[in-house]
Amino acid sequence: MQYLSLHPTTIAPRERLTESLWPGETSDAVTHRLHAAVSGARTFLRSVLDGFDAIRCSDEGYFWHPQMHVVTDVVTFARLYREGTAAAAREAVALYAGDLLAGQEADWLRPARVKYACMYASMVERLANDAFSAGDFDSALHFGLELLELDRAHEGATRLVLRCFDALGRRSQAQREYTSLQAYLRKHLGIDPMPETTELIRAIMRQPESTRG
């Protein structure tokens, strides 16, 4: 059901389902497992859909009955991402609630999980940059910190956060953010921040207090 819900308009071939759900297994037992899983899903759905048989079968594989209209937050999120507008990005970012099917470790989920996480990060980055360009430094800071939660080593996000702290007159927090990044990179990657990141914090800290907002 989860697999079909992530691919609501396409047929899921049997081979792809067995490979995704039971990777590395090719025995007749796997085929039987697939039939049992589909049968269980169909039985469950009939119980909540007044007997309606929601999953169809063809020579090509399994798919939702044409009369089924499957709506999920994942489908909505992907649609908003494709729209590409700032308003759609804000709506999608608000909708995102973390990793896809968090808590489950099935191999087939990992590519989709990475895909949607990357889509989320790209929209957050766009909103952060748009907010900074518009002079909305509080919002830009919020989105920049959100990016750093996703990837602590994201130096582009760090530089944005430093600029936001600078614009908001919070120089000491900018210094702490840089120091935190430096410690993280040295501990986990054995490297120092990029020269442009270091030069930015130096430029921020060189400014006289009287020039700050």
mmCIF file of C-alpha atoms in Angstrom:
data_model
loop_
_atom_site.group_PDB
_atom_site.id
_atom_site.type_symbol
_atom_site.label_atom_id
_atom_site.label_comp_id
_atom_site.label_asym_id
_atom_site.label_seq_id
_atom_site.Cartn_x
_atom_site.Cartn_y
_atom_site.Cartn_z
ATOM 1 C CA MET A 1 0.000 0.000 0.000
ATOM 2 C CA GLN A 2 2.851 2.385 0.820
ATOM 3 C CA TYR A 3 4.599 1.640 -2.462
ATOM 4 C CA LEU A 4 1.459 2.143 -4.520
ATOM 5 C CA SER A 5 0.633 5.334 -2.639
ATOM 6 C CA LEU A 6 4.020 6.759 -3.603
ATOM 7 C CA HIS A 7 3.336 5.843 -7.251
ATOM 8 C CA PRO A 8 -0.410 6.530 -7.496
ATOM 9 C CA THR A 9 -0.674 6.893 -11.280
ATOM 10 C CA THR A 10 1.586 4.100 -12.501
ATOM 11 C CA ILE A 11 1.601 0.329 -12.615
ATOM 12 C CA ALA A 12 4.008 -1.319 -10.181
ATOM 13 C CA PRO A 13 5.606 -4.296 -11.989
ATOM 14 C CA ARG A 14 5.838 -7.490 -9.964
ATOM 15 C CA GLU A 15 9.579 -7.718 -10.520
ATOM 16 C CA ARG A 16 10.094 -4.194 -9.209
ATOM 17 C CA LEU A 17 7.926 -4.848 -6.177
ATOM 18 C CA THR A 18 9.706 -8.058 -5.236
ATOM 19 C CA GLU A 19 13.099 -6.465 -5.817
ATOM 20 C CA SER A 20 12.143 -3.426 -3.742
ATOM 21 C CA LEU A 21 10.462 -5.252 -0.876
ATOM 22 C CA TRP A 22 12.711 -8.311 -0.714
ATOM 23 C CA PRO A 23 16.025 -7.306 -2.319
ATOM 24 C CA GLY A 24 18.339 -10.095 -3.341
ATOM 25 C CA GLU A 25 15.695 -12.820 -3.140
ATOM 26 C CA THR A 26 14.434 -14.477 -6.314
ATOM 27 C CA SER A 27 12.793 -17.688 -5.138
ATOM 28 C CA ASP A 28 9.202 -18.766 -5.678
ATOM 29 C CA ALA A 29 8.683 -17.981 -1.992
ATOM 30 C CA VAL A 30 9.158 -14.286 -2.753
ATOM 31 C CA THR A 31 6.457 -14.421 -5.426
ATOM 32 C CA HIS A 32 4.174 -16.044 -2.891
ATOM 33 C CA ARG A 33 5.005 -13.317 -0.368
ATOM 34 C CA LEU A 34 4.031 -10.673 -2.887
ATOM 35 C CA HIS A 35 0.691 -12.370 -3.609
ATOM 36 C CA ALA A 36 0.059 -12.632 0.126
ATOM 37 C CA ALA A 37 0.940 -8.973 0.699
ATOM 38 C CA VAL A 38 -1.346 -7.804 -2.103
ATOM 39 C CA SER A 39 -4.139 -10.054 -0.882
ATOM 40 C CA GLY A 40 -3.807 -8.655 2.620
ATOM 41 C CA ALA A 41 -3.847 -5.077 1.339
ATOM 42 C CA ARG A 42 -6.917 -5.719 -0.800
ATOM 43 C CA THR A 43 -8.741 -7.363 2.094
ATOM 44 C CA PHE A 44 -7.933 -4.461 4.408
ATOM 45 C CA LEU A 45 -9.037 -1.862 1.879
ATOM 46 C CA ARG A 46 -12.306 -3.685 1.205
ATOM 47 C CA SER A 47 -13.035 -3.512 4.928
ATOM 48 C CA VAL A 48 -12.706 0.285 4.973
ATOM 49 C CA LEU A 49 -14.120 0.999 1.506
ATOM 50 C CA ASP A 50 -17.421 -0.834 1.789
ATOM 51 C CA GLY A 51 -16.230 -3.805 -0.220
ATOM 52 C CA PHE A 52 -14.652 -1.786 -3.022
ATOM 53 C CA ASP A 53 -11.658 -3.583 -4.566
ATOM 54 C CA ALA A 54 -9.092 -0.764 -4.698
ATOM 55 C CA ILE A 55 -6.092 -2.638 -6.077
ATOM 56 C CA ARG A 56 -6.184 -4.045 -9.582
ATOM 57 C CA CYS A 57 -3.977 -6.636 -11.200
ATOM 58 C CA SER A 58 -2.816 -6.981 -14.802
ATOM 59 C CA ASP A 59 -0.133 -8.869 -16.683
ATOM 60 C CA GLU A 60 2.141 -5.889 -16.081
ATOM 61 C CA GLY A 61 1.668 -5.643 -12.319
ATOM 62 C CA TYR A 62 -0.479 -3.943 -9.692
ATOM 63 C CA PHE A 63 -2.128 -0.531 -9.706
ATOM 64 C CA TRP A 64 -4.903 1.469 -8.105
ATOM 65 C CA HIS A 65 -8.411 1.035 -9.477
ATOM 66 C CA PRO A 66 -9.111 3.887 -11.926
ATOM 67 C CA GLN A 67 -11.946 5.079 -9.695
ATOM 68 C CA MET A 68 -9.553 5.460 -6.753
ATOM 69 C CA HIS A 69 -8.372 9.006 -6.131
ATOM 70 C CA VAL A 70 -5.292 8.705 -3.950
ATOM 71 C CA VAL A 71 -4.325 11.897 -2.123
ATOM 72 C CA THR A 72 -1.322 11.946 0.198
ATOM 73 C CA ASP A 73 0.857 14.645 1.688
ATOM 74 C CA VAL A 74 3.712 13.236 -0.413
ATOM 75 C CA VAL A 75 1.777 13.709 -3.661
ATOM 76 C CA THR A 76 0.775 17.225 -2.587
ATOM 77 C CA PHE A 77 4.367 18.047 -1.623
ATOM 78 C CA ALA A 78 5.687 16.890 -5.002
ATOM 79 C CA ARG A 79 3.017 18.884 -6.846
ATOM 80 C CA LEU A 80 3.926 22.054 -4.935
ATOM 81 C CA TYR A 81 7.600 21.494 -5.696
ATOM 82 C CA ARG A 82 6.845 21.184 -9.404
ATOM 83 C CA GLU A 83 4.819 24.409 -9.370
ATOM 84 C CA GLY A 84 8.029 26.217 -8.527
ATOM 85 C CA THR A 85 6.525 29.416 -7.124
ATOM 86 C CA ALA A 86 7.549 31.024 -3.852
ATOM 87 C CA ALA A 87 4.024 30.574 -2.510
ATOM 88 C CA ALA A 88 4.087 26.873 -3.395
ATOM 89 C CA ALA A 89 7.498 26.502 -1.768
ATOM 90 C CA ARG A 90 6.213 28.038 1.466
ATOM 91 C CA GLU A 91 3.241 25.689 1.470
ATOM 92 C CA ALA A 92 5.407 22.657 0.743
ATOM 93 C CA VAL A 93 7.934 23.544 3.450
ATOM 94 C CA ALA A 94 5.126 23.925 5.971
ATOM 95 C CA LEU A 95 3.746 20.531 4.902
ATOM 96 C CA TYR A 96 7.040 18.664 5.258
ATOM 97 C CA ALA A 97 7.144 16.777 8.552
ATOM 98 C CA GLY A 98 10.489 15.018 8.343
ATOM 99 C CA ASP A 99 11.864 11.933 6.637
ATOM 100 C CA LEU A 100 9.474 9.953 4.477
ATOM 101 C CA LEU A 101 7.928 7.152 6.560
ATOM 102 C CA ALA A 102 10.369 7.885 9.368
ATOM 103 C CA GLY A 103 11.182 4.930 11.569
ATOM 104 C CA GLN A 104 11.040 2.389 8.766
ATOM 105 C CA GLU A 105 14.332 1.108 7.386
ATOM 106 C CA ALA A 106 13.264 -0.726 4.214
ATOM 107 C CA ASP A 107 15.820 -0.447 1.409
ATOM 108 C CA TRP A 108 13.204 0.625 -1.131
ATOM 109 C CA LEU A 109 12.390 3.720 0.913
ATOM 110 C CA ARG A 110 15.872 5.195 0.926
ATOM 111 C CA PRO A 111 15.981 6.649 -2.618
ATOM 112 C CA ALA A 112 12.544 8.230 -2.185
ATOM 113 C CA ARG A 113 13.493 9.524 1.261
ATOM 114 C CA VAL A 114 16.630 11.187 -0.131
ATOM 115 C CA LYS A 115 14.675 12.571 -3.097
ATOM 116 C CA TYR A 116 12.050 14.320 -0.966
ATOM 117 C CA ALA A 117 14.599 15.545 1.565
ATOM 118 C CA CYS A 118 16.587 17.154 -1.276
ATOM 119 C CA MET A 119 13.434 18.758 -2.657
ATOM 120 C CA TYR A 120 12.684 20.149 0.801
ATOM 121 C CA ALA A 121 16.205 21.494 1.234
ATOM 122 C CA SER A 122 16.153 23.233 -2.143
ATOM 123 C CA MET A 123 12.875 24.982 -1.314
ATOM 124 C CA VAL A 124 14.089 26.046 2.130
ATOM 125 C CA GLU A 125 17.237 27.465 0.542
ATOM 126 C CA ARG A 126 15.173 29.389 -1.982
ATOM 127 C CA LEU A 127 12.939 30.842 0.741
ATOM 128 C CA ALA A 128 15.983 31.778 2.818
ATOM 129 C CA ASN A 129 17.619 33.625 -0.073
ATOM 130 C CA ASP A 130 14.355 35.288 -1.123
ATOM 131 C CA ALA A 131 13.753 36.509 2.426
ATOM 132 C CA PHE A 132 17.296 37.861 2.732
ATOM 133 C CA SER A 133 17.006 39.690 -0.594
ATOM 134 C CA ALA A 134 13.729 41.217 0.595
ATOM 135 C CA GLY A 135 15.329 42.430 3.828
ATOM 136 C CA ASP A 136 13.323 40.012 5.965
ATOM 137 C CA PHE A 137 16.311 38.898 7.994
ATOM 138 C CA ASP A 138 14.332 37.145 10.717
ATOM 139 C CA SER A 139 12.673 34.832 8.194
ATOM 140 C CA ALA A 140 15.948 34.346 6.327
ATOM 141 C CA LEU A 141 17.610 33.369 9.600
ATOM 142 C CA HIS A 142 14.820 30.913 10.384
ATOM 143 C CA PHE A 143 15.172 29.174 7.035
ATOM 144 C CA GLY A 144 18.967 29.286 7.181
ATOM 145 C CA LEU A 145 18.985 27.551 10.555
ATOM 146 C CA GLU A 146 16.542 25.007 9.137
ATOM 147 C CA LEU A 147 19.071 24.219 6.419
ATOM 148 C CA LEU A 148 21.779 23.734 9.011
ATOM 149 C CA GLU A 149 19.591 21.256 10.853
ATOM 150 C CA LEU A 150 19.510 19.224 7.658
ATOM 151 C CA ASP A 151 23.238 19.547 6.990
ATOM 152 C CA ARG A 152 25.494 21.042 9.650
ATOM 153 C CA ALA A 153 28.357 21.247 7.156
ATOM 154 C CA HIS A 154 26.381 23.374 4.657
ATOM 155 C CA GLU A 155 28.674 26.391 4.472
ATOM 156 C CA GLY A 156 26.411 28.289 2.094
ATOM 157 C CA ALA A 157 23.698 28.143 4.746
ATOM 158 C CA THR A 158 26.213 29.100 7.418
ATOM 159 C CA ARG A 159 27.270 32.191 5.489
ATOM 160 C CA LEU A 160 23.631 33.172 5.075
ATOM 161 C CA VAL A 161 23.082 32.749 8.815
ATOM 162 C CA LEU A 162 26.179 34.842 9.561
ATOM 163 C CA ARG A 163 24.905 37.608 7.278
ATOM 164 C CA CYS A 164 21.507 37.474 8.977
ATOM 165 C CA PHE A 165 23.043 37.794 12.426
ATOM 166 C CA ASP A 166 25.118 40.671 11.105
ATOM 167 C CA ALA A 167 22.079 42.430 9.644
ATOM 168 C CA LEU A 168 20.196 41.937 12.907
ATOM 169 C CA GLY A 169 23.064 43.348 14.975
ATOM 170 C CA ARG A 170 23.804 40.032 16.680
ATOM 171 C CA ARG A 171 27.560 39.841 16.166
ATOM 172 C CA SER A 172 28.288 37.577 19.138
ATOM 173 C CA GLN A 173 25.854 34.968 17.799
ATOM 174 C CA ALA A 174 27.542 35.157 14.412
ATOM 175 C CA GLN A 175 30.862 34.409 16.085
ATOM 176 C CA ARG A 176 29.380 31.479 18.015
ATOM 177 C CA GLU A 177 27.855 30.081 14.829
ATOM 178 C CA TYR A 178 31.194 30.235 13.045
ATOM 179 C CA THR A 179 32.989 28.619 15.985
ATOM 180 C CA SER A 180 30.388 25.837 16.074
ATOM 181 C CA LEU A 181 30.837 25.181 12.356
ATOM 182 C CA GLN A 182 34.603 25.154 12.717
ATOM 183 C CA ALA A 183 34.449 22.616 15.558
ATOM 184 C CA TYR A 184 32.036 20.402 13.624
ATOM 185 C CA LEU A 185 34.131 20.368 10.451
ATOM 186 C CA ARG A 186 37.338 19.631 12.322
ATOM 187 C CA LYS A 187 35.774 16.820 14.340
ATOM 188 C CA HIS A 188 33.787 15.089 11.608
ATOM 189 C CA LEU A 189 35.645 15.937 8.392
ATOM 190 C CA GLY A 190 39.116 16.954 9.508
ATOM 191 C CA ILE A 191 38.931 20.276 7.657
ATOM 192 C CA ASP A 192 38.549 23.985 8.390
ATOM 193 C CA PRO A 193 35.782 26.243 7.039
ATOM 194 C CA MET A 194 36.162 27.518 3.497
ATOM 195 C CA PRO A 195 38.186 30.742 3.076
ATOM 196 C CA GLU A 196 35.095 32.748 2.112
ATOM 197 C CA THR A 197 33.331 31.686 5.309
ATOM 198 C CA THR A 198 36.340 32.652 7.426
ATOM 199 C CA GLU A 199 36.721 35.979 5.627
ATOM 200 C CA LEU A 200 33.039 36.732 6.160
ATOM 201 C CA ILE A 201 33.190 36.267 9.931
ATOM 202 C CA ARG A 202 36.377 38.324 10.081
ATOM 203 C CA ALA A 203 34.704 41.134 8.144
ATOM 204 C CA ILE A 204 31.693 40.991 10.462
ATOM 205 C CA MET A 205 33.824 41.089 13.592
ATOM 206 C CA ARG A 206 35.998 43.949 12.240
ATOM 207 C CA GLN A 207 33.036 46.286 11.919
ATOM 208 C CA PRO A 208 32.748 49.035 14.533
ATOM 209 C CA GLU A 209 29.654 48.672 16.694
ATOM 210 C CA SER A 210 28.402 52.059 15.461
ATOM 211 C CA THR A 211 27.947 50.754 11.915
ATOM 212 C CA ARG A 212 25.657 47.926 12.952
ATOM 213 C CA GLY A 213 21.851 47.884 12.720
#
